[in-house]
Coordinates of C-alpha atoms and ligand atoms in Angstrom, one line a residue:
M1 CA 95.3 85.9 90.4
L2 CA 97.7 83.0 90.0
V3 CA 97.1 79.7 91.9
N4 CA 100.0 77.3 91.8
G5 CA 101.4 79.4 88.9
Q6 CA 98.1 79.1 86.8
W7 CA 95.6 81.8 86.0
Q8 CA 92.2 81.8 87.8
K9 CA 90.0 83.2 85.1
D10 CA 87.0 84.5 87.1
F11 CA 89.1 86.7 89.4
H12 CA 88.6 90.5 89.0
P13 CA 91.5 92.7 89.9
V14 CA 91.4 94.6 93.2
Q15 CA 88.0 93.7 94.5
D16 CA 87.9 91.1 97.2
T17 CA 85.3 91.9 99.8
D18 CA 84.4 90.7 103.3
D19 CA 81.0 89.6 104.7
E20 CA 79.9 93.2 105.2
G21 CA 80.9 94.3 101.6
G22 CA 84.1 95.9 102.7
F23 CA 87.2 95.8 100.5
V24 CA 89.9 93.4 101.6
R25 CA 93.6 94.0 100.5
E26 CA 95.8 91.0 100.2
V27 CA 99.1 90.8 102.1
S28 CA 102.2 91.0 99.9
N29 CA 104.0 87.8 99.3
F30 CA 107.7 88.5 98.6
R31 CA 109.4 89.9 101.7
N32 CA 113.2 89.8 101.3
W33 CA 115.2 92.9 102.0
I34 CA 118.1 94.5 100.2
T35 CA 120.7 95.7 102.8
A36 CA 124.0 97.5 102.4
D37 CA 126.0 94.4 103.3
G38 CA 123.7 91.7 102.1
S39 CA 122.7 90.6 105.6
P40 CA 119.0 89.7 106.2
G41 CA 116.5 92.4 106.9
P42 CA 113.5 92.4 109.2
S43 CA 112.0 89.6 107.2
G44 CA 113.1 87.1 104.6
E45 CA 116.6 85.8 103.7
A46 CA 120.1 87.2 103.3
G47 CA 121.9 87.6 100.0
F48 CA 120.5 90.8 98.6
K49 CA 123.3 93.2 98.8
A50 CA 122.8 96.8 97.6
E51 CA 124.7 97.2 94.3
A52 CA 124.4 99.6 91.4
G53 CA 122.7 98.1 88.3
R54 CA 121.6 94.9 90.1
Y55 CA 118.0 95.8 90.9
H56 CA 115.0 96.8 88.8
L57 CA 111.6 98.2 89.6
Y58 CA 108.5 97.3 87.7
V59 CA 105.9 100.0 88.3
A60 CA 102.6 101.5 87.1
L61 CA 102.2 105.3 87.1
I62 CA 98.5 104.8 88.0
C63 CA 99.5 103.1 91.2
P64 CA 100.1 105.1 94.5
W65 CA 102.0 102.2 96.0
A66 CA 104.4 101.9 93.1
C67 CA 104.8 105.7 92.9
R68 CA 106.0 105.7 96.5
T69 CA 109.0 103.7 95.3
L70 CA 109.5 106.0 92.2
M71 CA 109.5 109.0 94.5
L72 CA 112.2 107.5 96.8
R73 CA 114.3 106.7 93.7
K74 CA 114.1 110.3 92.6
L75 CA 114.6 111.9 96.1
K76 CA 117.6 109.8 96.8
G77 CA 119.1 110.2 93.3
L78 CA 119.1 106.5 92.5
E79 CA 118.1 106.7 88.9
D80 CA 121.5 105.4 87.7
A81 CA 121.6 102.6 90.3
I82 CA 118.1 101.2 89.9
S83 CA 116.4 100.8 86.5
I84 CA 112.7 100.8 86.0
T85 CA 110.0 99.7 83.6
V86 CA 106.5 101.4 83.5
V87 CA 103.6 99.1 82.5
D88 CA 100.5 100.3 80.6
P89 CA 98.0 101.7 83.2
V90 CA 94.9 100.0 81.7
L91 CA 93.9 97.0 83.7
T92 CA 93.4 93.9 81.5
D93 CA 91.9 90.6 82.5
K94 CA 95.4 89.5 83.1
V95 CA 96.1 92.6 85.2
W96 CA 99.2 94.6 84.2
R97 CA 100.4 94.5 80.6
F98 CA 103.6 96.0 79.2
G99 CA 103.4 98.8 76.8
S100 CA 104.4 96.9 73.6
L101 CA 101.2 97.2 71.7
P102 CA 100.0 100.0 69.3
D103 CA 97.2 101.0 71.7
S104 CA 99.5 101.3 74.8
L105 CA 99.4 104.7 76.5
P106 CA 102.4 106.9 75.8
G107 CA 104.9 106.5 78.6
S108 CA 104.3 102.8 79.0
E109 CA 107.2 100.6 78.2
E110 CA 108.2 97.2 76.8
D111 CA 109.9 94.7 79.2
T112 CA 113.4 94.7 77.7
L113 CA 114.8 93.1 80.8
N114 CA 112.8 89.8 80.9
G115 CA 110.9 90.0 77.6
A116 CA 107.5 89.5 79.4
Q117 CA 104.1 90.7 78.0
Y118 CA 102.4 90.8 81.4
I119 CA 103.6 91.3 85.0
Y120 CA 102.3 87.9 86.0
E121 CA 105.1 86.3 83.9
I122 CA 107.6 88.0 86.2
Y123 CA 105.8 86.4 89.2
Q124 CA 105.9 83.0 87.5
K125 CA 109.6 83.5 86.7
A126 CA 110.3 84.2 90.3
R127 CA 108.2 81.3 91.6
A128 CA 106.8 78.8 89.2
D129 CA 104.0 77.7 91.7
Y130 CA 103.2 81.2 92.9
T131 CA 99.7 81.6 94.4
G132 CA 98.5 85.2 95.0
Q133 CA 97.6 88.5 93.5
I134 CA 99.7 90.2 90.8
T135 CA 100.5 93.6 92.0
V136 CA 103.0 96.4 91.4
P137 CA 105.5 97.6 92.6
V138 CA 107.8 94.6 92.0
L139 CA 111.5 94.8 93.0
W140 CA 113.4 92.4 90.8
D141 CA 117.0 91.1 91.3
K142 CA 118.7 90.7 88.0
Q143 CA 121.4 88.5 89.6
Q144 CA 119.3 85.9 91.3
Q145 CA 116.5 86.3 88.7
T146 CA 113.8 86.7 91.4
I147 CA 111.5 89.1 93.1
V148 CA 113.1 90.5 96.2
N149 CA 110.0 92.2 97.5
N150 CA 106.5 93.4 96.3
E151 CA 105.5 95.5 99.4
S152 CA 106.0 99.3 98.8
S153 CA 106.3 100.3 102.4
E154 CA 109.3 98.0 102.7
I155 CA 110.8 98.9 99.3
I156 CA 110.9 102.6 100.2
R157 CA 112.8 101.7 103.5
M158 CA 115.4 99.7 101.5
L159 CA 115.8 102.6 99.0
N160 CA 116.3 105.0 101.9
N161 CA 118.6 102.9 104.0
A162 CA 120.6 100.5 101.9
F163 CA 121.8 102.5 98.9
D164 CA 123.6 105.5 100.4
E165 CA 126.8 104.5 98.6
F166 CA 125.1 104.9 95.2
A167 CA 122.7 107.8 96.0
S168 CA 123.5 111.2 94.5
N169 CA 121.4 113.1 97.1
E170 CA 122.1 113.1 100.8
I171 CA 118.6 112.8 102.2
D172 CA 117.2 110.6 104.9
L173 CA 113.4 110.1 104.8
Y174 CA 113.4 107.8 107.9
P175 CA 115.5 109.8 110.3
E176 CA 116.5 108.2 113.6
D177 CA 115.1 111.0 115.8
Y178 CA 111.6 110.9 114.3
R179 CA 111.1 107.2 113.7
Q180 CA 108.5 106.8 116.4
E181 CA 106.4 109.7 115.2
I182 CA 106.8 108.5 111.6
E183 CA 105.5 105.0 112.5
S184 CA 102.6 106.3 114.5
L185 CA 101.5 108.7 111.7
N186 CA 102.0 106.0 109.1
E187 CA 99.6 103.9 111.1
R188 CA 97.2 106.8 111.7
L189 CA 97.0 107.4 107.9
Y190 CA 97.1 103.9 106.3
E191 CA 93.7 102.4 107.1
P192 CA 91.5 105.5 107.0
F193 CA 93.3 107.2 104.2
N194 CA 95.8 105.4 101.9
N195 CA 93.7 102.2 102.0
G196 CA 90.5 104.1 102.9
V197 CA 90.1 105.5 99.4
Y198 CA 90.1 101.9 98.1
R199 CA 87.7 100.8 100.8
A200 CA 85.3 103.5 99.7
G201 CA 85.8 102.8 96.0
F202 CA 85.4 99.0 96.2
A203 CA 82.7 98.8 98.8
T204 CA 79.7 96.8 97.8
T205 CA 77.3 98.0 100.5
Q206 CA 76.1 101.5 101.3
N207 CA 77.3 101.1 104.9
A208 CA 80.8 100.0 104.0
Y209 CA 81.1 102.8 101.5
E210 CA 79.9 105.5 104.0
Q211 CA 82.2 104.4 106.7
A212 CA 85.2 104.5 104.4
A213 CA 84.3 107.8 102.7
R214 CA 83.8 109.4 106.2
D215 CA 87.2 108.0 107.3
V216 CA 88.8 109.7 104.2
S217 CA 87.1 113.0 104.7
R218 CA 88.0 113.1 108.4
T219 CA 91.6 112.3 107.6
L220 CA 91.7 115.2 105.1
D221 CA 90.4 117.5 107.8
F222 CA 93.1 116.2 110.2
L223 CA 95.9 116.7 107.7
E224 CA 94.6 120.2 106.8
Q225 CA 94.8 121.2 110.4
R226 CA 98.2 119.6 111.0
L227 CA 99.6 121.6 108.1
D228 CA 98.4 124.9 109.6
D229 CA 101.8 125.7 111.1
Q230 CA 104.2 123.3 109.3
D231 CA 105.3 122.6 105.8
Y232 CA 105.7 118.8 106.3
L233 CA 103.9 116.3 108.4
V234 CA 106.7 115.2 110.8
G235 CA 109.5 117.4 112.2
N236 CA 108.8 120.0 109.6
R237 CA 111.2 118.2 107.2
L238 CA 110.4 115.8 104.3
T239 CA 110.0 112.2 105.5
E240 CA 108.5 109.0 104.2
V241 CA 105.2 110.1 105.8
D242 CA 105.0 112.9 103.2
V243 CA 105.7 110.5 100.4
R244 CA 102.9 108.1 101.6
A245 CA 100.5 111.0 102.0
F246 CA 101.4 112.7 98.6
V247 CA 100.7 109.7 96.4
T248 CA 97.1 109.4 97.7
L249 CA 96.5 113.2 97.7
I250 CA 97.7 113.7 94.1
R251 CA 95.2 111.1 92.9
F252 CA 92.3 112.6 94.8
D253 CA 90.7 115.0 92.3
L254 CA 91.8 112.9 89.4
A255 CA 90.2 109.6 90.4
Y256 CA 89.0 109.2 94.0
H257 CA 86.6 112.2 94.0
G258 CA 84.8 110.8 90.9
L259 CA 85.3 107.1 90.5
F260 CA 85.6 106.2 94.2
K261 CA 82.7 108.6 95.1
I262 CA 84.5 110.4 97.8
N263 CA 83.0 113.7 96.9
H264 CA 82.5 115.7 100.0
K265 CA 85.0 118.2 98.7
Q266 CA 87.8 118.4 96.1
L267 CA 91.4 118.5 97.4
R268 CA 91.9 122.0 96.0
E269 CA 89.2 123.3 98.4
Y270 CA 91.7 122.6 101.3
P271 CA 94.2 125.5 101.2
N272 CA 96.9 123.9 103.3
L273 CA 96.7 120.6 101.5
R274 CA 96.7 122.3 98.1
D275 CA 99.9 124.2 99.0
Y276 CA 101.4 121.0 100.5
V277 CA 100.9 118.9 97.4
Q278 CA 102.2 121.7 95.2
R279 CA 105.3 122.0 97.5
I280 CA 106.1 118.3 97.1
Y281 CA 105.2 118.2 93.4
Q282 CA 107.8 121.0 92.8
L283 CA 110.7 119.0 94.4
E284 CA 113.2 118.0 91.8
G285 CA 112.1 115.1 89.7
I286 CA 108.8 114.5 91.5
D287 CA 106.7 115.7 88.5
E288 CA 108.2 112.7 86.5
T289 CA 106.5 110.4 89.0
V290 CA 103.0 111.9 88.4
N291 CA 101.2 111.2 85.2
A292 CA 97.6 112.4 85.1
D293 CA 96.8 110.5 81.9
H294 CA 98.0 107.3 83.3
I295 CA 96.2 107.8 86.6
K296 CA 92.9 108.6 84.9
A297 CA 93.2 105.9 82.2
G298 CA 94.1 103.3 84.8
Y299 CA 91.5 103.9 87.5
Y300 CA 88.7 104.5 84.9
S301 CA 89.6 101.2 83.3
I302 CA 88.4 99.2 86.3
K303 CA 85.4 97.5 84.7
A304 CA 83.6 96.7 87.9
L305 CA 83.4 100.4 88.7
N306 CA 83.2 101.9 85.2
P307 CA 81.8 99.3 82.7
S308 CA 81.8 101.8 79.8
G309 CA 85.5 102.5 80.2
I310 CA 84.8 106.2 79.6
V311 CA 87.6 108.4 81.0
P312 CA 86.5 111.9 82.1
L313 CA 88.1 115.0 80.5
G314 CA 88.7 116.9 83.7
P315 CA 89.8 118.1 86.1
E316 CA 91.2 121.0 84.0
T317 CA 94.1 121.9 86.2
L318 CA 96.5 119.8 88.1
W319 CA 98.9 122.0 90.1
Ligands
GSH1 N1 100.7 96.2 99.5 C1 101.0 96.5 98.2 C2 99.8 96.9 97.3 C3 100.1 97.1 95.9 C4 98.9 97.2 95.1 O1 97.8 96.9 95.5 N2 99.0 97.5 93.8 C5 97.9 97.6 92.9 C6 98.0 98.8 91.9 S1 97.6 100.3 92.7 C7 97.8 96.4 92.0 O2 98.8 96.0 91.4 N3 96.6 95.8 91.9 C8 96.4 94.7 91.0 C9 95.5 93.7 91.6 O3 95.2 93.8 92.8 O4 95.0 92.7 90.9 C10 102.1 97.6 98.2 O5 101.9 98.6 98.9 O6 103.1 97.4 97.5

């Protein structure tokens, strides 16, 4: 992480733990909002008006949080309005590196916008004395030369709500009539599931691991049952809840089952969930947000969990 804009050498990415050996996730630091008219959002300051060509997303295809934002960009048809750069998925001792070296995985890109080699340089550019973790996604404002926001749950709301003028698809993933149900299901899924896989993977005690792995497996059962008589999780229409569930589900057999040791079952053993993931995967453009090579290379590059760096060959089939 950066402290006052300087690197702390002995920090290992994504593995802070509490007294009981449980994984602790840091709270995101940049919390401004893009709005249709530039007025302030629920947090932060005004001045970030939705405009085509003004904003840029820095993402990693390994990362479920970043891929939420990529999915929204595709589903809304915002590819022309919002540009992106994909980092190399392999975690380095300076976290995310751009794909400008000969050993970068295909699909990773150079930072032609800011000319950085690592994502931390983008954080330094936004705030010279930045203290905190270096995470993706990063939503960058080309005009003010700063980070607008680095919290995916907020970025997906902005992409849904603020950019209708520039969106080529008419779709609302946070519909008025279902907001309460969406909020409650988001909450129901975040800790035991979206973050639960990380709590299992980065636990440093048996007890913390078991609690987290059970949370995940119970949530899979809950989702499997909920999908018995509906195609999507809320209102039987695609909403942000499905986006947030999908990014975790699609990584399950590829990384969480093996590396994070959540191995009660593979996802493909749940018939409803298997069909559900396939249904979302087949929506236009979504396959471009899923890259199995990046997911495996990225997760299996986490040295604390996999010192040899060996990346498994399987699973053989995705969807
Ligand atoms: N709350 C953030 C979490 C983002 C996050 O944890 N990203 C991971 C990649 S999956 C990251 O960049 N980790 C690097 C680190 O923690 O050092 C969000 O949802 O946007």
